[in-house]
């Protein structure tokens, strides 16, 4: 079948590949570029195990063609750590035992990273709705949500070197889980 | 030498067991480096795809593969002709893996191809011509039992009856358990309630589809990479189906993305091997989600009649249940376990449970976490709940009053050993959840559940490395974090830090046989074997220390990771650490290792009580889970985070089963919802936090008191949620799932 | 002689009673004796059974010793998930 030549940037590396016109970005990442972190759980965009960031946007790689990645900036789970230093989310997932079999974990990490890049103080409800596109069958989501909220709290602390003045928090109807 | 010969449980303080240690596969799993079933490639690899029947029931008159064979890039095509004679015990699996004279369900494998790429394989499938003669089908369990139902297997005659019938039917077997006189018991009751319940088939829903890479050589030797709960089972089954020696097939278990019982058997693995043998090249096969739902092993749908009698004071005088399960197109549903487990939480004088194993034109069922038990518990716990309400009795008090306890006779026969059911009920009663206020359209439900747990054949090898670290090879794939728990136990026994022990899953060529990871057995059995292997190694380490010191071996004891003289009489010798002795291993006799090959028995049963609050929207029928608490007996929680994880995961699968998941078959017998959009498992936003209370009533049959926990947690949720919804809605729910349309129907609104 | 109890639907195989006495010193002996004496039991044993001895569950036919006053139950072969 006719192959398309594509130029992208993946986790910061300039990358070129050829793929068939009907191959998905997920197929390309896994079978051509050697990045098997993103997983195929359903192939129809319902499980989020293939979550990647494309030009900063959270996307199911199984719903995008490899050819559509021309000129795009792609981030996968493999790009989250900096060398041997884990991203805070990765460390928190381990600390909270937020994974059992771990197959959904790359998708959750990418999705959670995307959330925290937009909102550094999500409520439990906001976390749950943002992650509603990622299926997990092992954990029941409890420890995953705790890990994300805990990461957010840590990241807020780390970005505020001076102790913040105590602010009266608005009484919120949404339930919060203490970190 | 002082090694504990007694395997039985001792109460003791633990240094490492019970701590939340770091799991060895953790970094790999959060960085994407861990390799699951579909993450492996081999040089020269082909892609395999399966052609599947679009009919629920059809004779296969002819398969014409000639056009497909001519397509450039196609290297092998297999059909049932490529699977020769095999042992009787494998006949059903052989037919399920590749249809023979008939296609028995929508999605049944009919042929398979191996080609240079997925797209060539897809084209090849389109070129295979199958001549089907469509036959009448039946997919419902009660319909399949009717005398005029289409007979799926004309050689199936019901077993377990007083007289074997002369005519074939779809009823494979009748089971009966119980004791006493139920009719007499009902006469003693002040209130008798009879109800019929129905549950739909559900799927284990693991996020990772089945995947493998098989490589067979022309010499009949091969290897396989596969995500599975039992690579020894895969090896033995595939060797049996392909007619090769077991030792000629070496199987490596990849990381596994969920199993829950659905990966305790084979589907595409023998096909991949057959293709590889024919093509003489490695073949990779990965199921699509649609294939997983249509053609792997969901659990049974059921139809259950329950009759229970209760006195005004809450004593249950008799319980009688008839369970009908369909297990797909082959006999072997989990109905016997459902019938055995459903009354198990109760100490009853008069009890009977009858189970009917029925076949239908559906995929062959596979185990799903406490197979058969959730449906039975749902029915029995619902009727007990209704009796409590009618008699105005507290549901926890009634359960406590009738609870099975140490030494009581189980409904399925034997007497219980030491069990923790009452402890879970008492913990439930004392928990703040029980007293929390409920609002409008909100209700609370409780239910108990039980699972047997068992041991099984287990082999473990523990090797002491020259730097004092320890390599621990086990043969039970890690589906829940068990490597960390097993490492905890080995480190505890050896008296060395946890991070000096590395636990891996070895391949089939490197260890003795291991039964599959199931029955909640790994922490129990592989843990017990690891403890024994550690004790074996300790014996050898003490012998080496004795050699170094020139004293008799029995004058050496092992304490806190060191060999020391047993008494001052043995001489003044500084203690030798494991690392010290390991460094001198070569000089003192060679490598030091401990082994254990056992049939691990003495598994302790695990009981649980679940409590759940729900809110029902009377306009839409939507059910919201407000609060959920799990109380379960773990014996000894070796790694509390993973015990909590099992409690939460099982509860949430139960929530999905209770509220939304179901297999929907059309009139044409085809599965209508083979995808995650319409087969909807719980998502993050559906749920609250799942609270867990770990009860520890040690199991006397394990050195540390461990009980399996993985399965019991899925047994109570269906009933607890149904009781809660019935409370909230004011009407008894008798059908699962309690999806919005079903709730509205029950409310009489549609 | 050890008294072996069977589940309800196996009663017809052993003549209608819910238990029967057989000779044997291990679980294996008991199963062999049952299979030899009753064709219905032979089939059940070949298909696979689990056995409890004084409440402890054994999923494989094993050389576990049994004594005359032990409580022995034959159950369908247990499978987990």
Coordinates of C-alpha atoms in Angstrom, one line a residue, chain A residues 37-172:
Chain A
X37 CA 4.2 3.2 26.1
X38 CA 0.8 4.2 24.5
X39 CA -1.4 1.1 24.4
X40 CA -4.3 -0.1 22.3
X41 CA -7.1 -1.0 24.6
X42 CA -10.0 -0.5 22.2
X43 CA -9.0 1.2 18.9
X44 CA -12.1 3.3 19.0
X45 CA -11.2 6.2 21.3
X46 CA -13.2 4.9 24.3
X47 CA -10.5 3.8 26.8
X48 CA -7.8 6.4 26.7
X49 CA -5.0 3.9 27.0
X50 CA -3.4 5.5 23.9
X51 CA -3.6 9.1 25.2
X52 CA -0.8 11.3 23.9
X53 CA -0.4 15.1 23.6
X54 CA -0.4 16.5 20.1
X55 CA 0.6 20.2 20.0
X56 CA -0.3 20.3 23.7
X57 CA -3.7 18.9 23.2
X58 CA -4.9 15.6 24.8
X59 CA -5.7 13.2 22.0
X60 CA -6.4 9.4 21.6
X61 CA -3.7 8.3 19.2
X62 CA -6.0 5.6 17.8
X63 CA -8.3 8.3 16.5
X64 CA -5.6 10.1 14.5
X65 CA -3.8 9.0 11.4
X66 CA -0.1 8.8 11.4
X67 CA -0.1 11.0 8.3
X68 CA -1.9 13.7 10.3
X69 CA 1.1 14.0 12.6
X70 CA 3.0 16.0 9.9
X71 CA 4.6 19.0 11.5
X72 CA 3.2 18.2 15.0
X73 CA 4.8 18.1 18.4
X74 CA 3.9 14.8 20.1
X75 CA 4.4 14.0 23.7
X76 CA 4.1 10.4 25.0
X77 CA 4.6 8.9 28.4
X78 CA 8.2 8.1 27.5
X79 CA 8.9 11.8 27.5
X80 CA 7.6 12.6 30.9
X81 CA 10.7 11.8 33.0
X82 CA 13.8 13.9 32.6
X83 CA 16.5 11.3 32.3
X84 CA 16.3 9.3 35.5
X85 CA 14.2 11.9 37.3
X86 CA 10.6 11.0 37.3
X87 CA 7.9 13.5 36.7
X88 CA 6.1 14.2 40.0
X89 CA 3.0 12.4 38.7
X90 CA 5.0 9.3 38.0
X91 CA 6.4 9.3 41.5
X92 CA 3.0 9.9 43.1
X93 CA 1.4 7.1 41.2
X94 CA 4.0 4.8 42.7
X95 CA 3.7 6.2 46.2
X96 CA 0.0 5.9 46.2
X97 CA -0.1 2.5 44.6
X98 CA -2.2 4.1 41.8
X99 CA -1.5 1.2 39.5
X100 CA -2.1 -2.6 39.7
X101 CA -1.5 -4.1 36.3
X102 CA -0.2 -0.8 34.9
X103 CA -1.5 -1.0 31.4
X104 CA -3.7 2.0 31.7
X105 CA -1.1 4.0 33.5
X106 CA 0.7 5.6 30.6
X107 CA -2.7 7.0 29.4
X108 CA -3.6 8.3 32.8
X109 CA -0.2 9.9 33.3
X110 CA -0.4 11.8 30.0
X111 CA -4.0 12.8 30.7
X112 CA -3.3 13.9 34.2
X113 CA -0.2 15.9 33.1
X114 CA -2.4 17.6 30.6
X115 CA -4.9 18.5 33.4
X116 CA -2.3 19.9 35.7
X117 CA -0.8 22.0 33.0
X118 CA -4.1 23.7 32.7
X119 CA -5.3 23.7 36.2
X120 CA -2.9 23.4 39.2
X121 CA -5.7 23.3 41.8
X122 CA -8.4 20.9 40.5
X123 CA -11.1 19.7 42.8
X124 CA -11.7 15.9 43.1
X125 CA -14.7 16.3 40.8
X126 CA -12.7 18.1 38.2
X127 CA -10.0 15.4 38.3
X128 CA -12.7 12.7 37.9
X129 CA -14.3 14.4 35.0
X130 CA -11.0 15.1 33.2
X131 CA -10.0 11.5 33.6
X132 CA -13.4 10.1 32.6
X133 CA -11.9 9.3 29.2
X134 CA -9.4 6.9 30.7
X135 CA -10.6 3.5 31.7
X136 CA -9.0 1.5 34.5
X137 CA -10.3 -1.9 35.5
X138 CA -8.0 -2.8 38.3
X139 CA -8.0 0.1 40.8
X140 CA -11.5 1.5 40.9
X141 CA -9.8 4.9 40.3
X142 CA -9.6 5.8 44.1
X143 CA -5.8 5.7 44.4
X144 CA -5.4 7.3 40.9
X145 CA -7.4 10.4 42.0
X146 CA -5.6 10.6 45.2
X147 CA -2.2 10.5 43.4
X148 CA -3.3 13.3 41.0
X149 CA -4.6 15.6 43.8
X150 CA -1.5 15.0 45.9
X151 CA 0.7 15.8 42.9
X152 CA -1.2 19.0 42.3
X153 CA -0.8 20.0 46.0
X154 CA 3.0 19.3 45.8
X155 CA 3.4 21.2 42.6
X156 CA 1.6 24.2 44.1
X157 CA 3.8 24.1 47.1
X158 CA 6.9 23.9 45.0
X159 CA 5.9 26.8 42.8
X160 CA 5.4 29.1 45.9
X161 CA 8.8 29.6 47.5
X162 CA 7.4 32.1 50.0
X163 CA 4.8 30.8 52.5
X164 CA 1.5 32.1 51.2
X165 CA -0.7 34.2 53.4
X166 CA -3.5 32.1 54.8
X167 CA -6.5 32.9 52.6
X168 CA -10.0 32.2 53.7
X169 CA -11.1 29.5 51.3
X170 CA -14.6 29.9 49.8
X171 CA -16.8 27.2 51.2
X172 CA -17.0 24.8 48.4

